[in-house]
């Protein structure tokens, strides 16, 4: 517990910053309830028509389902790749580990727009080969999202491995366990929480991804953020406000659950 | 641990899938982009020459650097103010500060940009309110210009600026602060002459991360700038999809990577990676 507490000036400034951070999230609530077709503040009467249009308009529903599918596939792919890589690093501590991890983290450091151009190059080059993989296909988007999320998954799994006691692995090894048994029956059960978090974070990052998606889709693979983008650029549709309110509520709920779970885990240890 | 043949085989087998995936899906195509920058539309250094001479490209570069610098100053200052309370506040203050930092952090960039449109547009919350109290008669232009871009980008980047600062403030030995206060230094003086200098590595890390992120920013400037204050990333997008001038788009991408790489090298000279999280 810190004994050096912030004074009144710090507190006032922090409150101003907090208001700045929360303001745009609160502003979408009144807009989502406007009866007008345009982006305006409600004047008197409120309406839920924009929430209804989210359910009734097939474009929204289609893009939500597509985003879910892409999120699940890319989360599984990037978690699996991050997990095997991290296990290799942890169990064998090969030479050049730092360089290899640095290489894996590149998509996190390179400006997203450059990654987007790179993935655009890749997907347009392979587009001619098959019809289901390449530019503007859902599998192409899922693969591109995996490239972008795999560094985050790797960091999370490496961090949870670094907190693992090496002696339990040494014991298993001394008792004659194979590499496969050590990985699946000793190490992985101990970093379950890290693996689940990595998968969840990958899913959320893919679900929200727009920078790369804009470059690699046109008419077929319209993810939810891509549809929101089109709405924001052309005519601002208050249905986006309704959707934003729902997404904000989900985020707050997930964060609340997460903080309860973390606190319970901390209490157990 | 290392050494035996089967160990090395095991490591190679486990690490291979991800490394192969990234080589095929990321490193190789990036080389393709580099190739574009030298070969499209005609082979040679033409695109790089254009970068140095084209007025439009240069004005976009300068605007990007200017906006990134302003956003960095705004974000680091604001992040500093809220991080002090997050790290050193009372338990209740800490929970509230954490909530205000993490909730926007997890909300998508599009939702956040849209929230600013709802606040700042002509018929948005701020203009409606100012007009209803009779403070202004015509709506202020707060969005679709550089002001809107700076506000939206700072909002996005404040949580990212918080983490290096928080790590620097957590590792600070607070006995030094108590000693300064005990020796009769005022609150303000302790803050400026002891607290701020001791969190210097956090400030450098936070500023460099914010600056690097601002350079490659795409969505927020495109929505809140409304095409009037185009930054580098949006220029790349326009060159690839609207001109289409793939060579120039690729050349700008290559320059951006080199520039960001140099900044990251600078970052790691001053700050150890561990201090950033």
Tab-separated table of C-alpha atoms in Angstrom, chain B residues 9 47 53 66 88 110 131 141 157 194 198 253 264-265:
chain	number	residue	atom	x	y	z
B	9	UNK	CA	15.050	-32.143	-32.816
B	47	UNK	CA	9.117	5.821	-56.397
B	53	UNK	CA	10.036	15.468	-54.567
B	66	UNK	CA	3.224	17.069	-36.584
B	88	UNK	CA	-0.485	5.584	-5.842
B	110	UNK	CA	-14.181	1.966	-34.600
B	131	UNK	CA	-26.472	25.827	-28.702
B	141	UNK	CA	-16.477	22.523	-36.603
B	157	UNK	CA	-3.373	6.052	-27.224
B	194	UNK	CA	11.977	13.950	-7.391
B	198	UNK	CA	12.728	9.220	-11.212
B	253	UNK	CA	5.418	1.371	-46.525
B	264	UNK	CA	12.452	1.185	-31.866
B	265	UNK	CA	16.233	0.758	-31.839
